[in-house]
Amino acid sequence: MPLSLAKRLDVVQPSVTLAMNARAAELRATGVDVFAFGVGEPDFDPPSFVLEAARNALAPGAKPGVSKYTAVTGIPALKEAICKKTAHARGWTPKPSQVTVTVGAKHALFNLALALYEPGDEVVIPAPYWVSYPEQVKMFGAEPVPVPTTEATGFKMTPDSFAKVLGPKTKAVILCTPSNPTGSAYDESELRALVEVWKTKSEAYLIVDEIYADLVYDFPHVSAATLAPDARDRIIIVDGVSKSYAMTGWRIGWSIAPERIAKALDTVQGQSTTNATAIAQQAALAALTGPQDEVAAMRDAFMKRRSVMVDALNTVPGITCRRPEGAFYAFADCRGLYGLPYKGKPIATDEEVAFFLLDEAHVAAVPGGAFGAPGYVRFSYATSPERIVAGVASIKAAVARARG
Ligand code: PMP
Ligand code: GLU
């Protein structure tokens, strides 16, 4: 018998978003034209000057040392650019010593989990939540405490529902706005009310995942760090280039944390990955410091696609979909499809809906249960309007066939 695996993994689920992506890729490899509404990944290329910066870093005679180990927490120029972006977007200039450049924002969250959570700690996570939050908390023996929200409140916490879950064991709160998976975003007054509750009722850290901050369509994005200047010693911002600059595979994210925590993250990373890839850091630097018009164009394209996806989904009998304020996800109530025949049985779960969509409509989408919201399915609209229209038409046809 092989020796056992570490027990800490017994409670951890694999990433369902990535699993659905892998299943769609398998189907695609057999020649099927799969509609990619599964993984949250822009279909655009990064801006051309980003690619050029990476090529320049690799070119013969490139700056000496450009592709060697960098400082563990990132090259100074990138950290400086992150601070400038923060000043511009959030009206607050952190110090470069607060920044840790990581291998994607997921890695920033993982490093934070390793540095902060331990058995006995609770981490408050509004539901629906992004799949990796609770699993990372569990990996370190702490307890995720979901705060249920409903479509009736726009999948947003109310100050009352938030206050109820904060307690002496709360080590951190993870807030994602705009949200993956629902696309919901807090406006300034809603967020201010929550920040007040957190500040007055809790000693916990507030981790704000702002990876979709450039993608709010109905009002300006506001950061908790902007609203609570007196509590920045407890606020940690997580961000990255994956979504705004269409750079998912480049794996560059970062955290901006109080210096005491940033020092701990330096130690964690210095004993694990060392620096994020040097070439990718050069590319991220170009992304942040270059012209931002392509980012604005991608944002406008996502905004148009939002209407295309939501309007189309709402024409499918059995599916209803709220209009989200941001990100690139439509989070649809699919309980109206329950009862349709699939593989000789009536559909009874969101997971079965997702498999039905994949097998019968060749649409990859992620079941809501993985996000703590059974009955729903997440459709990413980070793909062309033509594909969105054709994919939803394929769903409609599959549903009509199943209804007989
Ligand atoms: N946070 C949220 C809410 C996400 O949706 C994602 C992934 N799409 C990440 C963090 C991680 O992003 P990455 O690791 O690609 O930077
Ligand atoms: N976060 C993206 C998603 O939710 C990418 C996949 C992942 O990192 O889990 O689809």
XYZ file of C-alpha atoms and ligand atoms in Angstrom:
430
model
C 0.000 0.000 0.000
C 1.403 3.445 -0.831
C 1.704 5.834 2.115
C -1.351 8.034 2.609
C -1.820 11.532 1.213
C -1.907 14.474 3.623
C -5.244 14.526 5.449
C -5.685 18.226 4.771
C -6.679 17.321 1.218
C -9.544 15.073 2.346
C -11.824 18.097 2.581
C -10.671 19.900 -0.553
C -12.501 19.673 -3.893
C -10.733 20.072 -7.238
C -11.546 23.284 -9.128
C -14.879 22.720 -10.900
C -14.327 25.653 -13.264
C -11.092 24.082 -14.469
C -12.663 20.595 -14.544
C -15.465 21.822 -16.829
C -12.850 23.489 -19.009
C -10.934 20.203 -19.254
C -14.133 18.298 -20.176
C -14.937 20.818 -22.874
C -11.361 20.521 -24.203
C -11.706 16.708 -24.347
C -14.912 17.004 -26.340
C -13.323 19.605 -28.625
C -10.389 17.242 -29.222
C -12.842 14.708 -30.656
C -13.826 17.270 -33.296
C -16.961 18.659 -31.622
C -17.462 22.435 -31.924
C -17.964 23.322 -28.249
C -19.370 26.694 -27.202
C -16.938 27.991 -24.572
C -19.221 29.541 -21.956
C -17.443 27.606 -19.215
C -14.173 29.023 -18.066
C -13.846 32.733 -17.326
C -11.284 33.603 -19.934
C -11.374 36.519 -22.401
C -11.191 35.426 -26.047
C -9.160 38.542 -26.941
C -5.403 38.629 -27.370
C -3.459 40.813 -24.961
C -2.666 44.293 -26.360
C 0.053 44.024 -29.034
C 2.568 46.119 -27.070
C 2.327 43.547 -24.241
C 3.403 40.771 -26.601
C 6.146 43.022 -27.894
C 7.454 43.676 -24.371
C 7.707 39.919 -23.810
C 9.478 39.451 -27.163
C 11.889 42.271 -26.335
C 12.700 40.686 -22.993
C 13.618 37.478 -24.839
C 15.484 39.069 -27.734
C 19.219 38.530 -28.081
C 20.974 41.437 -26.364
C 17.957 42.151 -24.126
C 18.647 44.060 -20.924
C 21.123 41.991 -18.901
C 19.434 40.012 -16.168
C 15.922 40.531 -17.538
C 15.200 36.798 -17.628
C 17.037 35.866 -14.418
C 15.567 35.450 -10.928
C 13.909 38.671 -9.838
C 13.202 39.866 -6.310
C 10.773 37.371 -4.730
C 7.932 39.907 -4.565
C 8.484 41.245 -8.082
C 10.557 43.666 -10.138
C 10.566 47.189 -8.664
C 9.213 48.781 -11.852
C 6.149 46.505 -11.838
C 5.500 47.090 -8.133
C 5.760 50.820 -8.766
C 3.299 50.515 -11.684
C 0.877 48.565 -9.470
C 1.043 51.329 -6.866
C 0.374 53.939 -9.572
C -2.569 51.951 -10.929
C -3.942 51.723 -7.405
C -3.540 55.484 -6.934
C -5.352 56.106 -10.195
C -8.155 53.576 -9.718
C -8.604 53.697 -5.962
C -7.381 57.159 -4.966
C -4.841 55.679 -2.616
C -1.113 55.133 -3.125
C 0.251 52.061 -1.360
C 4.004 51.609 -0.856
C 5.824 49.168 -3.143
C 6.800 47.245 0.006
C 3.110 46.341 0.393
C 2.954 44.668 -3.019
C 3.622 40.988 -3.696
C 3.608 39.983 -7.364
C 2.366 36.402 -7.649
C 1.733 33.641 -10.176
C -1.813 34.870 -10.830
C -4.378 36.260 -8.426
C -5.291 32.713 -7.373
C -1.752 32.334 -6.085
C -2.026 35.650 -4.210
C -5.143 34.278 -2.483
C -3.393 31.001 -1.766
C -0.365 32.754 -0.236
C -2.709 34.786 1.935
C -4.516 31.632 3.022
C -1.219 30.042 3.975
C -0.065 33.138 5.844
C -3.337 33.852 7.676
C -5.649 30.868 8.189
C -5.329 28.125 10.768
C -7.618 25.713 12.630
C -10.121 27.627 14.747
C -10.326 30.530 12.301
C -13.460 31.372 10.361
C -13.381 33.054 6.977
C -16.569 34.779 5.885
C -17.410 34.280 2.222
C -20.592 35.644 0.636
C -22.342 33.005 -1.483
C -22.466 32.481 -4.420
C -18.669 32.513 -4.253
C -15.806 31.762 -6.570
C -14.932 28.068 -6.247
C -11.401 28.495 -4.912
C -12.204 30.635 -1.857
C -13.678 27.964 0.447
C -11.303 25.243 -0.751
C -8.232 27.334 0.068
C -9.656 28.093 3.503
C -10.287 24.386 4.170
C -6.818 23.444 2.954
C -5.371 25.209 5.987
C -7.827 23.751 8.489
C -9.931 26.904 8.865
C -13.673 27.054 8.357
C -15.374 28.863 5.483
C -18.548 30.613 6.663
C -20.780 31.283 3.659
C -23.251 34.167 3.817
C -26.197 33.111 1.676
C -27.587 35.742 -0.667
C -30.465 35.464 -3.107
C -31.314 36.750 -6.514
C -33.940 38.961 -4.830
C -31.157 41.091 -3.302
C -29.091 40.927 -6.500
C -26.919 38.216 -4.908
C -25.606 40.892 -2.539
C -25.198 40.783 1.216
C -27.248 43.189 3.276
C -25.627 44.902 6.278
C -27.813 42.720 8.558
C -26.919 39.412 6.933
C -23.248 40.411 7.047
C -23.288 41.527 10.696
C -24.804 38.197 11.772
C -21.847 36.094 10.631
C -19.028 38.225 12.027
C -17.698 36.948 15.321
C -14.573 36.630 17.453
C -13.290 33.754 15.327
C -13.592 35.666 12.038
C -10.064 35.978 10.695
C -10.931 37.366 7.297
C -13.770 38.307 4.992
C -13.357 37.706 1.263
C -15.356 40.119 -0.841
C -15.424 39.855 -4.623
C -17.002 42.765 -6.486
C -17.880 42.540 -9.288
C -18.492 38.932 -8.469
C -17.499 35.696 -10.032
C -19.914 33.857 -10.508
C -22.900 36.226 -10.382
C -21.537 39.377 -12.037
C -23.162 41.388 -9.227
C -21.340 44.510 -8.133
C -21.872 46.704 -5.087
C -22.416 50.379 -5.773
C -20.813 52.922 -3.503
C -23.590 53.232 -0.949
C -24.096 49.456 -0.697
C -20.384 48.870 -0.202
C -20.051 51.730 2.267
C -22.752 50.172 4.436
C -20.938 46.815 4.454
C -17.566 48.405 5.160
C -19.102 50.212 8.156
C -20.401 46.902 9.516
C -17.003 45.268 9.058
C -15.106 48.174 10.642
C -17.288 48.473 13.678
C -18.209 44.852 14.349
C -15.029 42.978 13.558
C -11.269 42.864 13.906
C -10.963 40.642 10.835
C -8.996 41.343 7.689
C -10.992 42.346 4.647
C -9.660 40.702 1.485
C -11.114 42.407 -1.571
C -10.753 40.488 -4.799
C -10.854 43.228 -7.435
C -9.761 41.218 -10.441
C -12.914 42.337 -12.315
C -12.728 45.971 -11.146
C -12.219 47.286 -14.695
C -15.379 45.481 -15.766
C -18.276 47.280 -14.069
C -20.834 48.550 -16.564
C -23.580 50.415 -14.763
C -21.703 52.650 -12.303
C -18.074 53.325 -11.363
C -16.266 50.558 -9.489
C -15.518 51.519 -5.931
C -12.947 49.847 -3.708
C -13.320 49.177 -0.006
C -9.792 50.566 0.313
C -11.058 53.906 -0.993
C -14.016 53.953 1.384
C -12.116 53.013 4.546
C -8.881 55.047 4.682
C -8.852 54.604 8.476
C -8.873 50.788 8.208
C -6.301 50.148 5.481
C -4.136 48.346 7.997
C -6.745 45.542 7.765
C -7.513 45.649 4.040
C -5.832 43.450 1.449
C -6.442 44.013 -2.268
C -6.054 41.140 -4.729
C -5.809 41.969 -8.419
C -4.033 40.903 -11.608
C -3.782 41.175 -15.367
C -5.681 37.989 -16.308
C -9.065 39.555 -16.992
C -8.550 43.253 -17.806
C -5.652 42.596 -20.179
C -6.731 39.145 -21.449
C -3.540 37.635 -19.999
C -4.867 34.528 -18.227
C -2.007 32.229 -19.199
C 0.699 34.694 -18.324
C -0.001 34.103 -14.645
C 0.598 37.488 -13.092
C -1.429 38.708 -10.139
C -0.653 40.537 -6.936
C -1.723 41.435 -3.442
C -1.450 44.789 -1.733
C -1.339 44.174 1.992
C -0.318 45.867 5.224
C 3.480 45.655 5.481
C 3.466 43.075 8.279
C 1.485 40.706 6.058
C 3.491 41.582 2.943
C 6.638 40.525 4.823
C 5.033 37.191 5.660
C 4.034 36.740 2.008
C 7.658 37.388 0.993
C 8.678 34.504 3.258
C 5.918 32.207 1.956
C 6.778 32.909 -1.650
C 10.534 32.825 -1.019
C 10.098 29.235 0.154
C 7.768 28.164 -2.635
C 7.653 29.693 -6.124
C 10.285 32.451 -5.719
C 9.375 35.192 -8.195
C 6.615 35.062 -10.791
C 8.090 34.434 -14.262
C 10.461 37.276 -15.143
C 9.297 37.595 -18.770
C 5.637 37.674 -17.733
C 6.459 40.423 -15.240
C 7.908 42.504 -18.092
C 4.722 41.908 -20.070
C 2.546 42.895 -17.101
C 4.620 46.041 -16.653
C 3.955 46.955 -20.281
C 0.246 46.223 -19.790
C -0.058 48.553 -16.802
C 2.087 51.370 -18.156
C 1.061 51.297 -21.847
C -1.978 52.934 -23.453
C -5.208 51.713 -21.887
C -7.478 52.113 -24.913
C -7.513 48.380 -25.728
C -8.636 47.683 -22.163
C -11.459 50.173 -22.632
C -12.371 48.553 -25.983
C -12.493 45.081 -24.384
C -14.648 46.447 -21.593
C -17.075 47.961 -24.113
C -17.185 44.671 -25.995
C -17.978 42.763 -22.776
C -20.714 45.247 -21.983
C -22.370 44.603 -25.351
C -21.960 40.855 -24.967
C -23.658 41.028 -21.572
C -26.893 42.118 -23.230
C -26.514 39.553 -25.998
C -26.042 36.687 -23.507
C -28.645 37.740 -20.951
C -31.309 38.588 -23.521
C -30.717 35.331 -25.394
C -30.799 33.176 -22.246
C -34.078 34.771 -21.215
C -35.677 33.520 -24.433
C -35.017 29.882 -23.485
C -38.077 28.318 -21.841
C -36.967 27.127 -18.383
C -34.079 29.587 -17.981
C -34.266 33.027 -16.363
C -31.293 35.300 -16.007
C -30.687 38.460 -13.986
C -28.792 41.281 -15.691
C -25.432 41.461 -13.913
C -23.626 44.759 -13.289
C -20.106 43.582 -14.082
C -17.488 40.875 -14.794
C -18.315 38.591 -17.762
C -20.670 36.048 -16.246
C -24.410 35.528 -16.593
C -25.751 33.530 -13.651
C -28.985 31.914 -14.728
C -31.694 30.153 -12.766
C -32.050 26.821 -14.583
C -34.479 25.073 -12.264
C -37.097 25.417 -14.994
C -35.170 22.747 -16.907
C -35.529 20.222 -14.092
C -37.675 17.297 -15.170
C -36.460 17.278 -18.781
C -35.315 13.806 -19.809
C -31.549 13.306 -19.980
C -29.873 9.906 -20.219
C -33.163 8.183 -19.472
C -33.906 10.120 -16.263
C -35.477 13.478 -15.444
C -32.893 16.228 -14.806
C -32.851 16.984 -11.071
C -29.726 19.061 -10.381
C -27.752 21.970 -11.815
C -24.891 19.579 -12.452
C -27.161 17.447 -14.634
C -28.274 20.618 -16.427
C -24.607 21.433 -17.162
C -23.924 17.922 -18.493
C -27.134 18.047 -20.554
C -25.983 21.365 -22.050
C -22.571 19.953 -22.850
C -23.772 16.677 -24.353
C -26.946 17.867 -26.089
C -26.114 21.486 -27.011
C -22.308 21.339 -26.984
C -22.326 24.276 -24.583
C -19.787 24.298 -21.773
C -21.083 26.089 -18.656
C -20.430 25.681 -14.936
C -23.092 24.311 -12.529
C -24.001 26.689 -9.707
C -23.615 24.145 -6.904
C -19.839 24.555 -7.203
C -20.330 28.223 -6.342
C -22.682 27.503 -3.437
C -25.783 28.219 -5.540
C -27.560 25.012 -6.576
C -30.179 25.487 -9.276
C -28.107 28.026 -11.174
C -25.648 27.698 -14.044
C -22.860 30.177 -14.856
C -22.432 31.202 -18.491
C -19.269 33.143 -19.315
C -19.799 35.684 -22.090
C -16.093 36.270 -22.703
C -16.616 35.070 -26.245
C -17.856 36.643 -29.488
C -21.491 37.789 -29.852
C -21.884 35.421 -32.836
C -20.802 32.459 -30.694
C -23.085 33.585 -27.871
C -26.091 33.778 -30.205
C -25.275 30.427 -31.825
C -24.569 28.724 -28.471
C -27.828 29.858 -26.916
C -29.704 28.854 -30.083
C -28.169 25.418 -29.654
C -29.423 25.335 -26.036
C -32.890 26.341 -27.201
C -32.917 23.579 -29.800
C -31.701 20.963 -27.280
C -34.385 22.017 -24.787
C -37.074 21.859 -27.503
C -35.890 18.357 -28.510
C -35.936 17.217 -24.880
C -39.432 18.622 -24.360
C -40.440 16.520 -27.360
N -10.426 35.774 -8.414
C -11.520 35.585 -9.155
C -12.816 36.084 -8.651
C -11.426 34.894 -10.373
O -12.524 34.715 -11.102
C -10.192 34.401 -10.783
C -10.036 33.537 -11.999
N -10.648 33.793 -13.028
C -9.082 34.654 -9.992
C -9.225 35.325 -8.812
C -7.732 34.148 -10.370
O -7.215 34.775 -11.476
P -5.755 34.476 -11.988
O -5.145 33.469 -11.086
O -5.906 34.026 -13.388
O -5.034 35.805 -11.897
N -11.485 32.002 -12.475
C -11.852 31.588 -13.787
C -13.226 30.955 -13.734
O -13.901 31.065 -12.748
C -10.815 30.699 -14.373
C -10.729 29.308 -13.829
C -10.139 29.256 -12.472
O -9.106 29.886 -12.267
O -10.740 28.571 -11.636
O -13.649 30.387 -14.684
